[in-house]
Amino acid sequence: MKTIIKTDKLPLPQGHYSQMIIAGGFLFLSGQIAIDPLTNNLIEGDVNMQTEFILNAIKSALNEQGLGLKNIIKISAYLVKVDDFQSFNEVYSKHFFNEEPVRTTVFVNALPKGAKVELDVVAVV
């Protein structure tokens, strides 16, 4: 059984997918880019600003479900530029400094709306 979760803490889906689903004791959060849910516009700025915005949005969405960043067990990160990897890691490490989830980082040719980074998350409920 699965439960589809909708929240105003994240932007509305840009396609045919759910923001979050809870199933089997896990919360699956769709890939997030730095889109302001109020304006539906991409947050302009470097990879640091976009990463910070995304992680704060994810934190807010998890908090609404009674969870936190400590519940995250897996993150997939998608970056457009290899040169952004170190900057991304610096911002990321400020949020995950004691209980780091496992992570996969993939470099891609492009992301929606010209985003520099996208993150998706699996958390334990």
XYZ file of C-alpha atoms in Angstrom:
125
model
C 0.000 0.000 0.000
C 1.188 3.503 -0.745
C 0.127 6.953 0.351
C 0.624 9.917 -1.968
C 1.621 13.076 -0.096
C 1.046 16.584 -1.438
C 2.603 19.640 0.171
C 2.901 23.338 -0.481
C 6.471 23.183 0.870
C 7.604 21.888 -2.541
C 6.783 23.120 -6.038
C 3.943 21.464 -7.896
C 5.104 18.601 -10.113
C 6.149 19.714 -13.587
C 5.004 16.388 -15.056
C 3.107 13.235 -14.202
C 4.584 12.268 -10.833
C 3.922 12.696 -7.122
C 5.869 14.997 -4.832
C 6.189 12.306 -2.159
C 4.988 8.773 -1.553
C 5.087 6.786 1.672
C 5.288 3.026 1.174
C 6.774 0.127 3.113
C 8.050 2.313 5.939
C 9.864 4.682 3.588
C 9.208 8.143 2.215
C 10.246 8.694 -1.397
C 10.643 12.338 -2.404
C 10.781 13.178 -6.120
C 13.716 15.019 -7.612
C 13.790 18.647 -6.531
C 15.361 21.586 -8.273
C 15.464 25.092 -6.804
C 11.947 26.147 -7.795
C 10.150 28.556 -5.491
C 6.749 26.914 -4.813
C 5.074 30.346 -4.582
C 6.240 31.702 -7.940
C 7.087 28.474 -9.791
C 10.323 30.169 -10.892
C 13.846 28.821 -10.612
C 15.947 30.447 -7.896
C 18.757 32.136 -9.775
C 22.247 31.759 -8.438
C 25.173 29.405 -8.235
C 25.128 25.753 -7.235
C 25.624 26.742 -3.569
C 22.467 28.871 -3.485
C 20.420 26.268 -5.337
C 21.653 23.398 -3.145
C 20.876 25.358 0.033
C 17.391 26.202 -1.250
C 16.646 22.575 -2.185
C 17.881 21.141 1.116
C 15.808 23.653 3.081
C 12.724 22.791 1.004
C 13.306 19.073 1.579
C 13.743 19.703 5.304
C 10.433 21.634 5.422
C 8.600 18.891 3.524
C 10.011 16.198 5.820
C 9.212 18.238 8.944
C 5.594 18.441 7.806
C 5.557 14.617 7.959
C 7.136 14.553 11.422
C 10.547 13.668 9.970
C 13.872 15.429 9.597
C 17.105 15.246 7.659
C 18.249 12.529 10.080
C 15.573 10.236 8.579
C 17.149 10.423 5.110
C 18.921 7.200 4.204
C 19.637 7.802 0.485
C 20.156 10.873 -1.677
C 20.726 11.002 -5.403
C 22.373 14.198 -6.608
C 22.449 15.353 -10.211
C 24.889 18.089 -11.185
C 25.348 19.750 -14.556
C 28.992 20.766 -14.061
C 31.794 18.616 -12.682
C 33.417 21.856 -11.497
C 30.463 22.403 -9.119
C 31.110 19.171 -7.196
C 33.297 20.671 -4.460
C 30.983 23.666 -3.904
C 27.984 21.344 -3.777
C 29.762 19.151 -1.204
C 30.568 22.151 0.999
C 26.896 23.156 1.247
C 25.724 19.551 1.527
C 28.135 18.770 4.381
C 26.690 21.621 6.482
C 23.357 19.789 6.521
C 24.730 16.244 6.925
C 27.657 16.293 9.333
C 26.888 13.495 11.830
C 24.543 11.018 10.185
C 25.409 11.095 6.506
C 23.009 9.179 4.248
C 24.368 7.115 1.386
C 24.625 9.185 -1.780
C 25.017 8.829 -5.494
C 26.198 11.790 -7.551
C 25.622 11.797 -11.286
C 26.734 14.397 -13.813
C 24.142 15.181 -16.469
C 24.010 17.330 -19.611
C 21.089 19.475 -18.452
C 18.330 19.797 -15.858
C 14.835 21.298 -16.157
C 14.589 25.105 -16.277
C 18.378 25.405 -16.446
C 18.884 24.233 -12.850
C 22.412 23.475 -11.705
C 21.522 20.717 -9.223
C 18.685 18.283 -8.511
C 18.229 16.066 -5.445
C 15.912 13.156 -4.729
C 15.563 11.494 -1.351
C 14.563 8.265 0.361
C 13.824 8.582 4.082
C 12.822 6.056 6.713
C 9.477 6.809 8.343
